[in-house]
Each structure stands twice: as structure tokens, then as C-alpha cells.
Coordinates of C-alpha atoms and ligand atoms in Angstrom, one line a residue:
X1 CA 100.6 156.8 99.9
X2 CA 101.4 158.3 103.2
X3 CA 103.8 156.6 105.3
X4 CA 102.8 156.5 108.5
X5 CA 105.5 156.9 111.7
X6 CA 106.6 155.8 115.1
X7 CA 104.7 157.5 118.1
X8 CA 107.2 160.7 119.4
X9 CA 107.9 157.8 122.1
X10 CA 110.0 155.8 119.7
X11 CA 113.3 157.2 118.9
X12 CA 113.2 159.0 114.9
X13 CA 116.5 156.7 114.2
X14 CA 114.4 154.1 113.0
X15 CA 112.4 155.7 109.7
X16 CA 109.4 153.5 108.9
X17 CA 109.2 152.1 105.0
X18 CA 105.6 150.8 104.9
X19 CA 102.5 152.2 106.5
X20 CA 101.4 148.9 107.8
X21 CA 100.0 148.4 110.8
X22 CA 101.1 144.6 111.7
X23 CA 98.4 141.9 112.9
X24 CA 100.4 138.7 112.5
X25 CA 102.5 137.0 109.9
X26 CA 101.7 133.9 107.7
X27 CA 103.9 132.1 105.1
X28 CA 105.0 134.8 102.5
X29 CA 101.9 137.2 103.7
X30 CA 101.7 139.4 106.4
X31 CA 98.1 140.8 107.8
X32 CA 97.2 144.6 109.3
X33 CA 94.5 145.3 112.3
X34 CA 92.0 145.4 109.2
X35 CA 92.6 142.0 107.6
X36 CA 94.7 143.4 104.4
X37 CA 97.0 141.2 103.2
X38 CA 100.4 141.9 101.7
X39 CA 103.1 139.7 99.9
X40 CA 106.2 139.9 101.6
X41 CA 109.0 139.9 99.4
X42 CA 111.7 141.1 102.2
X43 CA 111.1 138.7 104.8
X44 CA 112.0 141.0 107.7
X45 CA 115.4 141.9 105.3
X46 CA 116.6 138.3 105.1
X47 CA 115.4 136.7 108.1
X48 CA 112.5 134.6 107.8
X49 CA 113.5 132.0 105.1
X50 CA 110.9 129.5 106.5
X51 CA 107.8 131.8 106.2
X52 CA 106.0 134.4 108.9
X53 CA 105.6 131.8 112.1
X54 CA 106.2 128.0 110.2
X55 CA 104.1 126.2 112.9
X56 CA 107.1 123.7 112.9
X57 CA 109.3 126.5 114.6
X58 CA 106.5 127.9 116.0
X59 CA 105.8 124.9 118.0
X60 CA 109.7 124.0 118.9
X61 CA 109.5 128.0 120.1
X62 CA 106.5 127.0 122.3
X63 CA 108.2 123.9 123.8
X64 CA 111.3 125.5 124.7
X65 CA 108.8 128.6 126.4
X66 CA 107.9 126.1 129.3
X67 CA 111.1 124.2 129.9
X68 CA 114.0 127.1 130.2
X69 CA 114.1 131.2 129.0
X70 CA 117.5 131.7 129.5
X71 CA 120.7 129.7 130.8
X72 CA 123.9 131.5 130.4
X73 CA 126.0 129.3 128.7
X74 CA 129.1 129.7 131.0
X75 CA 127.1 128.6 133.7
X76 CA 125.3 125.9 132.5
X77 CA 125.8 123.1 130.4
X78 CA 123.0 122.7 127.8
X79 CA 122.8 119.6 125.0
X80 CA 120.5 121.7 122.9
X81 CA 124.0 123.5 122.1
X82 CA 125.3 120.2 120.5
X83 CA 122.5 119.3 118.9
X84 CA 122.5 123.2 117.0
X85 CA 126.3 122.6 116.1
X86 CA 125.6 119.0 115.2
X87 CA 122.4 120.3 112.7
X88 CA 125.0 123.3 111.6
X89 CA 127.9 120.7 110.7
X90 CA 125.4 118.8 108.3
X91 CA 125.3 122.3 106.4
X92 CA 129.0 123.9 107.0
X93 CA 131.6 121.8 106.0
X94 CA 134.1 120.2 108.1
X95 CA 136.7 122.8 107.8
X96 CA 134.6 125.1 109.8
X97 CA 134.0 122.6 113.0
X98 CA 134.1 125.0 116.0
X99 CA 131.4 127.4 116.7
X100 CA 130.8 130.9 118.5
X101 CA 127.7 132.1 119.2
X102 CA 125.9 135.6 119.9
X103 CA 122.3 137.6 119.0
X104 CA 122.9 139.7 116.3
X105 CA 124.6 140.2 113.1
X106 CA 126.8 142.7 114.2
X107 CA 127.8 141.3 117.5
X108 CA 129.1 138.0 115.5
X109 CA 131.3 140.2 113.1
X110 CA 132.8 141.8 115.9
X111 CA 133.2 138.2 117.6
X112 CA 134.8 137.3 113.8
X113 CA 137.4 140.8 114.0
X114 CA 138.3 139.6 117.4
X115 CA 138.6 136.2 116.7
X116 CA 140.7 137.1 113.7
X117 CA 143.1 139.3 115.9
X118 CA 143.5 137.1 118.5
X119 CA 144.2 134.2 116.4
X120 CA 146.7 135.8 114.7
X121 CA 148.0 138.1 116.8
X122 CA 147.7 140.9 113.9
X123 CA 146.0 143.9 114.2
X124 CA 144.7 145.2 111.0
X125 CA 141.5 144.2 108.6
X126 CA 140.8 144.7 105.1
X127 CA 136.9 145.4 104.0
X128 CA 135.5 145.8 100.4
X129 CA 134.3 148.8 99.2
X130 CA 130.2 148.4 99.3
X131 CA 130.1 146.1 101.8
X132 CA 127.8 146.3 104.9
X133 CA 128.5 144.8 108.2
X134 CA 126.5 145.9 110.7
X135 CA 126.0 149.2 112.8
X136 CA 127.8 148.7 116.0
X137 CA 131.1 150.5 115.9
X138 CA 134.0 148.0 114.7
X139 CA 131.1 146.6 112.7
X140 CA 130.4 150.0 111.1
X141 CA 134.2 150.7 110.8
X142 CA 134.1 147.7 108.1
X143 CA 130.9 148.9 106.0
X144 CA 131.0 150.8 102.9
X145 CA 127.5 150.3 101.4
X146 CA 126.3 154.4 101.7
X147 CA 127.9 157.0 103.9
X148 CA 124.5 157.6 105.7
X149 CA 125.9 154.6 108.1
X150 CA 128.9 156.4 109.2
X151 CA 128.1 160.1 108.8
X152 CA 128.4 161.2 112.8
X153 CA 129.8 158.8 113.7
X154 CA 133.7 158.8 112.5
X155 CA 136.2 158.4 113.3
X156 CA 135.6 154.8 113.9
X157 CA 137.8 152.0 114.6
X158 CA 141.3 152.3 113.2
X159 CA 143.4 149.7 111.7
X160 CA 140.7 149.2 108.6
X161 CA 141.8 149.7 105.2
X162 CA 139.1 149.3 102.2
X163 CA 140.1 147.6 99.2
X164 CA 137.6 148.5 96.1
X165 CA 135.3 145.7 94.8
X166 CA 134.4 145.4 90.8
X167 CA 130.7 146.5 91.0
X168 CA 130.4 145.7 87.2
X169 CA 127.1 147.0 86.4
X170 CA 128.8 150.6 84.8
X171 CA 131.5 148.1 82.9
X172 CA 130.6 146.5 79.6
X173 CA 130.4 142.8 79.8
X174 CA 133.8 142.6 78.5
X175 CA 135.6 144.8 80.7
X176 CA 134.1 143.0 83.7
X177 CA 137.6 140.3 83.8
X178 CA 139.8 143.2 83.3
X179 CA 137.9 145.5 85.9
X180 CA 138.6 142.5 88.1
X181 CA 142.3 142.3 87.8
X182 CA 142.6 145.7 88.5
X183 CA 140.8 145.3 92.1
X184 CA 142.9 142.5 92.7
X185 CA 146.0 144.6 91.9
X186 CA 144.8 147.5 94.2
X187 CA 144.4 144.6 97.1
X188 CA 148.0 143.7 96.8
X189 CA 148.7 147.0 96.4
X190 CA 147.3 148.2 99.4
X191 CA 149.4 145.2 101.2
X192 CA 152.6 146.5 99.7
X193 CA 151.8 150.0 100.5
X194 CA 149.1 150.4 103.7
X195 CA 149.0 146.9 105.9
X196 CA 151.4 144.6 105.5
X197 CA 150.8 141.4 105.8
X198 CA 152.4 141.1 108.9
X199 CA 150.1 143.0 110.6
X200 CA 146.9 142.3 108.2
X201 CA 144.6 139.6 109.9
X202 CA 142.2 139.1 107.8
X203 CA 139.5 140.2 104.9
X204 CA 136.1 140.6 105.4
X205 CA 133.7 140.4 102.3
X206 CA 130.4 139.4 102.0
X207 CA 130.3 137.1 98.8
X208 CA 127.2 138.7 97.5
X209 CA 127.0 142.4 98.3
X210 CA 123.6 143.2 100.2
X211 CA 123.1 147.0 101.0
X212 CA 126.0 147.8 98.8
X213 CA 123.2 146.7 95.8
X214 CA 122.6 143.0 95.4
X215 CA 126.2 142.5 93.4
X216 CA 127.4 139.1 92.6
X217 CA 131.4 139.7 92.1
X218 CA 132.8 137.5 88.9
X219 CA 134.7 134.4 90.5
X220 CA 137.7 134.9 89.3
X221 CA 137.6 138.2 91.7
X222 CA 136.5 136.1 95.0
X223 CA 139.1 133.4 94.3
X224 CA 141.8 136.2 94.2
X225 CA 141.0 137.3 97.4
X226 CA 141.5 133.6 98.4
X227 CA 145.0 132.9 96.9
X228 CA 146.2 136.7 97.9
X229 CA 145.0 135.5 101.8
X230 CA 146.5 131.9 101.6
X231 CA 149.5 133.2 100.2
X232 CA 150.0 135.8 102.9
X233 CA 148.6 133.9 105.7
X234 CA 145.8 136.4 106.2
X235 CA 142.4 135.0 107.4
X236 CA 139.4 135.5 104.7
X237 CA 136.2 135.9 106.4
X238 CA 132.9 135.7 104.4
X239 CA 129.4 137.5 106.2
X240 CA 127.4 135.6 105.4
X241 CA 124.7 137.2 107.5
X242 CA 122.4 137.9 104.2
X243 CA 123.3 135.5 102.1
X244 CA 123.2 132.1 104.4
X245 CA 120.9 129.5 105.1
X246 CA 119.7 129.0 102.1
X247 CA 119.0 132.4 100.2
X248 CA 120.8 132.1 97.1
X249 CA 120.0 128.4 96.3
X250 CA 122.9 127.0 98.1
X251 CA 123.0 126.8 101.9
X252 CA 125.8 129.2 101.7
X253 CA 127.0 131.6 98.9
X254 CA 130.0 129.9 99.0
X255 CA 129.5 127.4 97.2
X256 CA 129.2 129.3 94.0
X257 CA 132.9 130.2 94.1
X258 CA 134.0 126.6 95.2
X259 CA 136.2 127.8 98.0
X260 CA 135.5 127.8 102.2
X261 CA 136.0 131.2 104.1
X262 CA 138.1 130.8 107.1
X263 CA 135.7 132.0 109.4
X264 CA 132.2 132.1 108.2
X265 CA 129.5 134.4 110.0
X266 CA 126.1 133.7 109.9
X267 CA 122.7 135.3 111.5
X268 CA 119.5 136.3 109.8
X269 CA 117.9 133.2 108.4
X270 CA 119.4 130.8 111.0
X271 CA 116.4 131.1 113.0
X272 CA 113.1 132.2 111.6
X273 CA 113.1 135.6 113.2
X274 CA 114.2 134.2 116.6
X275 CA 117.9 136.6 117.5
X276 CA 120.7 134.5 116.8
X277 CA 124.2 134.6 115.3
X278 CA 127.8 133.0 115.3
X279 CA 131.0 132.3 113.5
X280 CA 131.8 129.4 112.0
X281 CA 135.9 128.5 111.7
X282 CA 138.7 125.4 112.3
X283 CA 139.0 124.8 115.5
X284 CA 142.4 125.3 115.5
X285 CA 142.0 129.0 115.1
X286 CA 138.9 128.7 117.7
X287 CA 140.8 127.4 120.0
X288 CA 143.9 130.2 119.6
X289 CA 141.2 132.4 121.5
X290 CA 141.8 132.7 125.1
X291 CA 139.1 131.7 127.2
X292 CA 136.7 134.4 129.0
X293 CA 138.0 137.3 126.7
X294 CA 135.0 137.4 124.4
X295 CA 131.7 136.7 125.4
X296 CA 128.0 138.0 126.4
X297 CA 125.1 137.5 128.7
X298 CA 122.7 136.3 126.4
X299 CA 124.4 133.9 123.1
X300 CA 122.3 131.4 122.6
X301 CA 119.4 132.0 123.8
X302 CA 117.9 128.7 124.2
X303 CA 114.1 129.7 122.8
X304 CA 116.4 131.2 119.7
X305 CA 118.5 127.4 119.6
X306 CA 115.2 125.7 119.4
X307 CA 113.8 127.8 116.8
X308 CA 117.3 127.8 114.5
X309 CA 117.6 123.6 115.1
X310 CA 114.0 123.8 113.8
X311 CA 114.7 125.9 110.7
X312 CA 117.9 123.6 109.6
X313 CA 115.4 120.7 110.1
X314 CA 112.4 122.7 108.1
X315 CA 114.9 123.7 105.0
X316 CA 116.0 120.1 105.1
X317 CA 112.7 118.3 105.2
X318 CA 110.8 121.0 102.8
X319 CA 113.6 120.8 100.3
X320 CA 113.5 124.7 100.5
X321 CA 117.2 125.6 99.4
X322 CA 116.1 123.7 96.1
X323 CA 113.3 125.9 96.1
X324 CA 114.9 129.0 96.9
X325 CA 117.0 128.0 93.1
X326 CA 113.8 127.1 91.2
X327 CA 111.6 130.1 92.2
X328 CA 114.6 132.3 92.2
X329 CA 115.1 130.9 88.1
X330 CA 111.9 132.0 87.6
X331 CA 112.0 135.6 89.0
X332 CA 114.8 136.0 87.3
X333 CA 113.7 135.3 83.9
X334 CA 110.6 137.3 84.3
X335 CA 112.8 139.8 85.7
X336 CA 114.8 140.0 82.8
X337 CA 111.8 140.0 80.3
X338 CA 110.9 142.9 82.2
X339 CA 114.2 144.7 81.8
X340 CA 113.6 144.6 77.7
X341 CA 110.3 145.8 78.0
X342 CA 111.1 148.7 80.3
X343 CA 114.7 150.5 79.7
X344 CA 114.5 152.0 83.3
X345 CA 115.5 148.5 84.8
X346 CA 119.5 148.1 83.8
X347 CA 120.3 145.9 85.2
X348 CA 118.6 142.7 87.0
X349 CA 120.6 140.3 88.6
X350 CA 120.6 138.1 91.4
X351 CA 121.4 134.1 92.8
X352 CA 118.4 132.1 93.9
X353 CA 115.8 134.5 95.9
X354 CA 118.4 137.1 96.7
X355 CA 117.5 139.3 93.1
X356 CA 118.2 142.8 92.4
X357 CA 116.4 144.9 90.0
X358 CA 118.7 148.4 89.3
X359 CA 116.7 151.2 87.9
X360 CA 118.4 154.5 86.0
X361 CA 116.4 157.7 85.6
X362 CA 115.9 159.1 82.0
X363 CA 119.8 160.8 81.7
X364 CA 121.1 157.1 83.0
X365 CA 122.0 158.3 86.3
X366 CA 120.9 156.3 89.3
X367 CA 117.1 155.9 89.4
X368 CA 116.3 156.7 93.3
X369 CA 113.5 158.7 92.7
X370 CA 111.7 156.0 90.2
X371 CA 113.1 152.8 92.3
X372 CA 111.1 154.6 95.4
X373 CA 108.1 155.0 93.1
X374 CA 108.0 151.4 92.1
X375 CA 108.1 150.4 95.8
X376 CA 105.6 152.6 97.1
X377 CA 103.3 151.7 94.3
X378 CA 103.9 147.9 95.2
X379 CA 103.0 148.8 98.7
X380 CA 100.0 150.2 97.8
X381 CA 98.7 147.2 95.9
X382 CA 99.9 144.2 98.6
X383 CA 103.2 143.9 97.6
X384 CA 106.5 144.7 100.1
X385 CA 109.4 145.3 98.7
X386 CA 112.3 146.8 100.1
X387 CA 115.2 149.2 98.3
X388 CA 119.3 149.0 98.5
X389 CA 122.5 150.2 96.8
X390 CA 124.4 153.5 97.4
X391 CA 121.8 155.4 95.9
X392 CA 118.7 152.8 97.0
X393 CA 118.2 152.6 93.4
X394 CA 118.0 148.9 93.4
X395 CA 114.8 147.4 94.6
X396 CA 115.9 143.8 95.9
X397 CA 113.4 140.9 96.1
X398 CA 114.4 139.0 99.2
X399 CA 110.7 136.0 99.8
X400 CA 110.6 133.4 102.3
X401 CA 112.2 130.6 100.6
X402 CA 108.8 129.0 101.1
X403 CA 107.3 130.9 98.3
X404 CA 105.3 129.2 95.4
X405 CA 105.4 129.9 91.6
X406 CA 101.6 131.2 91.5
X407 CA 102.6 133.7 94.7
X408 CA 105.6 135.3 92.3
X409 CA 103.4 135.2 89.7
X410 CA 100.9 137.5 91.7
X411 CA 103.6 139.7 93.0
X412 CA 104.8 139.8 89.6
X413 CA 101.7 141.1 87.9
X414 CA 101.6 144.0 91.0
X415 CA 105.7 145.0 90.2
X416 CA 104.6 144.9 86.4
X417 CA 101.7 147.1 87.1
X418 CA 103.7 149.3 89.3
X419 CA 106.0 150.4 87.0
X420 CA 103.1 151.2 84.7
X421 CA 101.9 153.5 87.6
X422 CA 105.0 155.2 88.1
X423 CA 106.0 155.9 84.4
X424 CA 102.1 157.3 84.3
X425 CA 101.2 154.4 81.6
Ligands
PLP501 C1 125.7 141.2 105.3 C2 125.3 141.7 106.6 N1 126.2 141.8 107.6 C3 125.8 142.3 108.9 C4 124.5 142.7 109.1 C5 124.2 143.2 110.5 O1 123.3 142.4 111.1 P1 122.4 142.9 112.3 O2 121.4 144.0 111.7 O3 121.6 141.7 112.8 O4 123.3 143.5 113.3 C6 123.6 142.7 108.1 C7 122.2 143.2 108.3 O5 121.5 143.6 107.4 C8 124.0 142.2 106.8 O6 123.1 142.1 105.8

């Protein structure tokens, strides 16, 4: 299949995966100029949990159209701002009650490293190898997911130190727990060596790794990270930019390790497609930031606050976080009976609809080249799919939380028959 590009008009920056030429979006499908339909199993990489257009936002969108496009939020006092942190605090617990808000994913990690620095008055951050963070500059200072993100662009912001993070797939099961102590070693070891923790403000991790490969870290590993923070005063920050509202069968990943993040940053699914972000923390530590020293024209856009109090109210009412668990059970058994019948997959892994699928090529080594074949073949019968890890040889399945059993079922007969394609079968 030839991928078609951007006109010579649009900057080459942005490669194009698909050669489809967008009419509209419904539920899990999206449509081309000629009718074709396609499953969409990335939902715009994470963001539209609800479906393409859910008429409920759709409608909430179309309200807010006629009554107000933009009021800057220093200059105008606007309720619709309590009513999103009141619909937020029904999903965030208490210990996060203060909120910040911006567009995009990067802008609210920058907001979090600023927050963090101001708040405490220390300088430095640690990041976890594999992790992704955005593309604005401190963002990008923080992620590790493939060089390809930073190549040109460094030196970047100083005062990062990166902390390695037990991507286990390589490990036998049984080395995973000792794999773990050792990462957690290297993190206080890099506090005793590198930043102290006088000068160390915080941690950023994103409890699931996205980009870096769709890696769920043991527990025991994310709770280290806690105890090593509390017990040197060091804020942990979780991005949840990926793995929020919903995705992993929780409202936030979490919830799988029992703990609460200090600051918690969340974009992406919070709004159905509609740009939006913030950070979530105690308002004690909100309030240790001084007032006009962070800040930007646009966070939150009121059409983008009626489309996020919306989605909170269509996850609630369509019981789609319980969904997001039951269809994301069922991919991932199917998944897995894959995996046996087919030794390229590896590895197949995932929480609720946020599942990898790693692929090795015949020697073992990462499978790029058959990973990219599997996608393009998908593509070419109706199914998107999208690719990550350092060496994109994971192909992640990322639906709208809307998605029904028969619609995986279809998607899975097309991945099944892919892979038939690609190994010539
Ligand atoms: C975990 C995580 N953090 C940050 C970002 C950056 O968000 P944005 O692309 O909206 O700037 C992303 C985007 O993919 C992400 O997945």
C-alpha cells in the first residue's frame, strides 16, 4: 500500500501513517471521501475514549459554539470552570483538590515541572528511562521512549537525570522482582551520587509506559518510587496523559498500584478530541505557586470545558471504564491465543484497552520490519492500528472505550489475517 503524504505546503515534520483521506468520524469507525470505512483502533493516539463525535459531546460542543469561544480565564470569571473541577473531583481523589489547566499534553507537564520547582524550591527532576512526555523542550528534556525525539535538538533542559525502568519483556518471569530491585537501587543511587535530595523536586513517570512500548512496571517497582519520594520529600508525579480517563479500566492507572501521585497530569481523553489538559495536586502545593508566574492565553478553552464536562458525564452514564476492563479482557485473551499460535508475537500485554502486542523477527531481535507489515496489512483491510516502542516493534491497540465485543471480533479476524499476509501464509 502506498502511503500517501502532506501537500509540499505542510511542513515534512509530520510523516503520515495511513493513506486515508478523512470524511468524518463515527463511534470506533472513521469514513474516507469514498465511503470506506475503517476500525479505528488508535483513537487519534488516546484521545477519543468516547467514540469519533459522541452526539452527547457533540451537542454540549454545539451549545457552547453560540454562547462564548473564548474568555481568558484571568479576565473573566466563568462557573463552567467549577463545574469541570467539581465532575474531575468525582474521579480524582481528594488528595488532588486543586487544579491547573492548559491545551496540550506537553504544556501541562511543563506546568507540572514548574509547579514542582516552585513548590519546593528545588531545582532538579528525575525521569524514567522509556518514558515519553511530550515534544516541547522541558517536556522533551524528560522523554526517553526513542532518540528520534531528541536527535537535533540537545542539549535540552539541564537539571534532568534519568533513572532506568525494569522493561521486563528480555527478563525471565523470575528475574522480573530482582530486575526491579536493582532499578530501585540505581534510583537511590543516583540520589546519593547525581541529585541529592535537596535539590531533587520530583519524579516523573508515567505508570504505564506509552511510546516507550505499552510496559506495565511490576508494583513493587512503582511503590518504590513512592517510599524513595516520601521518604526524601521529593514530589512523584504520574503523566497520565495516555493512560487517564478511563483507558486501562480504571479512571486512572493509579489505581492498580494503590498509591496517589502528588501531582497527577492528565490530557488526551479528557475531552473527546476537544484540546485540553491540566494538573491535578493538594492544594497546599497549588497554592505554594505564586500567582501570575505560570500561565497562557488560551487554558480552558470554554468549547474544550464543555466537551471534557461532557465526556466525564458520558464515561459515567455509559459505564465505559467498566467496558474499557471487559473488552480489554477479551482482547487480551485473544491476544494471547494468538501469541502461541504465531512465535513472532513475544510478548502481549496490556491493562484494559491500552494492549501491546511485541513482535521479534526470526534471530529474536526486535521485529520492526514485520510489526510495520502487520500494520500496513491491517490498513489495507479497514483496520488502523498504530506502532510504539524504541524500535516501533510493538503494535499497540488503543479503541474508543465505546467499542463492542462483535467490533473486536472483526478487527480481530483482519490482525489474524494480517499476520497471515505478512508471513506469506
Ligand atoms: C504519556 C504522554 N505524555 C505526554 C504526551 C504529550 O502530549 P501532547 O502530544 O498533547 O503534547 C503524550 C502524547 O502522546 C503522552 O502519551
Amino acid at each position: 500500500m502506498k502511503v500517501k503524504q502532506h501537500s509540499d505546503k505542510v511542513s515534512r515534520v509530520w510523516p503520515l501513517f495511513t493513506n486515508i483521506d478523512v470524511d468524518y468520524g463515527e463511534g470506533v469507525h472513521i469514513y474516507d471521501q469514498s465511503g470506506r470505512e475503517f476500525i479505528d483502533c488508535t483513537s487519534g493516539i488516546g484521545v477519543t475514549n468516547t467514540g469519533h463525535c459522541h452526539p452527547r459531546v457533540v451537542k454540549a460542543v454545539k451549545e457552547q459554539t453560540e454562547k462564548l469561544l473564548h474568555g481568558q480565564t484571568t479576565i473573566l470569571y466563568n462557573s463552567m470552570l467549577d463545574r469541570l473541577t467539581n465532575d474531575l473531583q468525582k474521579i480524582i481523589p481528594e488528595k488532588l483538590n486543586c487544579f491547573f489547566f492548559s491545551n496540550s499534553g506537553s504544556e501541562a507537564v511543563e506546568g507540572a515541572i514548574k509547579l514542582a520547582r516552585h513548590a519546593t524550591r528545588k531545582p532538579n527532576i528525575i525521569c524514567f528511562q522509556g518514558g515519553y512526555h511530550g515534544r516541547s523542550i522541558g517536556a522533551l528534556s524528560l522523554t526517553t521512549a526513542k532518540s528520534v525525539y531528541r536527535s537535533g535538538y540537545q542539549p535540552l533542559m539541564s537539571g534532568v537525570f534519568v533513572s532506568p525502568h525494569p522493561y521486563f519483556r528480555q527478563y525471565r518471569e523470575e528475574d522480573v522482582e530482582e530486575r526491579t530491585r536493582h532499578c530501585l537501587a540505581e534510583l537511590e543511587y543516583l540520589l546519593h551520587t547525581q541529585t541529592s535530595p535537596d535539590e531533587t523536586a520530583a519524579m516523573i513517570i508515567e505508570p504505564i509506559l506509552g511510546e516507550g512500548g505499552y510496559v506495565m512496571p511490576p508494583e513493587s517497582f512503582i511503590n518504590g518510587i513512592r517510599d524513595i519520594c516520601n521518604k526524601n520529600n521529593i514530589l512523584l508525579i504520574f503523566d497520565e496523559i495516555q493512560t487517564g480517563f478511563g483507558r486501562t479500566g480504571e479512571y486512572f492507572a493509579f489505581t492498580h498500584f494503590n498509591i496517589v501521585p502528588d501531582i497527577l497530569v492528565i490530557a488526551k481523553g479528557i475531552a473527546s478530541g476537544l484540546p485540553l489538559s491540566g494538573i491535578a495536586a493538594n492544594k497546599e502545593i497549588m497554592d505554594k505557586w505564586i500567582p501570575g508566574s505560570h500561565g497562557g492565553t488560551y487554558g480552558p478553552n470554554p468549547i474544550s470545558m464543555a466537551a471534557a464536562i461532557e465526556t466525564i458525564n458520558v464515561l459515567e452514564d455509559e459505564e465505559l471504564v467498566n467496558n474499557a476492563k471487559e473488552m480489554g479482557d477479551f482482547l487480551l485473551a485473544e491476544l494471547q491465543a494468538l501469541k502461541k499460535e504465531y512465535p513472532i508475537i513475544v510478548d502481549v500485554r496490556g491493562k484494559g484497552l491500552m494492549i501491546g502486542c511485541e513482535f521479534v523477527d526470526d534471530n529474536g531481535n526486535p521485529g520492526t520490519v514485520i510489526a510495520e507489515k502487520v500494520r500496513q496489512n491491517c490498513l489495507t483491510r479497514g483496520l488502523i492500528l498504530l506502532t510504539c516502542g524504541p524500535y516501533n516493534q510493538v503494535i499497540r491497540w488503543i479503541p474508543p472505550l465505546t467499542i463492542k465485543k462483535t467490533e473486536l471480533e472483526k478487527a480481530l479476524t483482519i490482525f489474524t489475517l494480517a499476520i497471515k499476509d505478512s508471513l506469506g501464509r
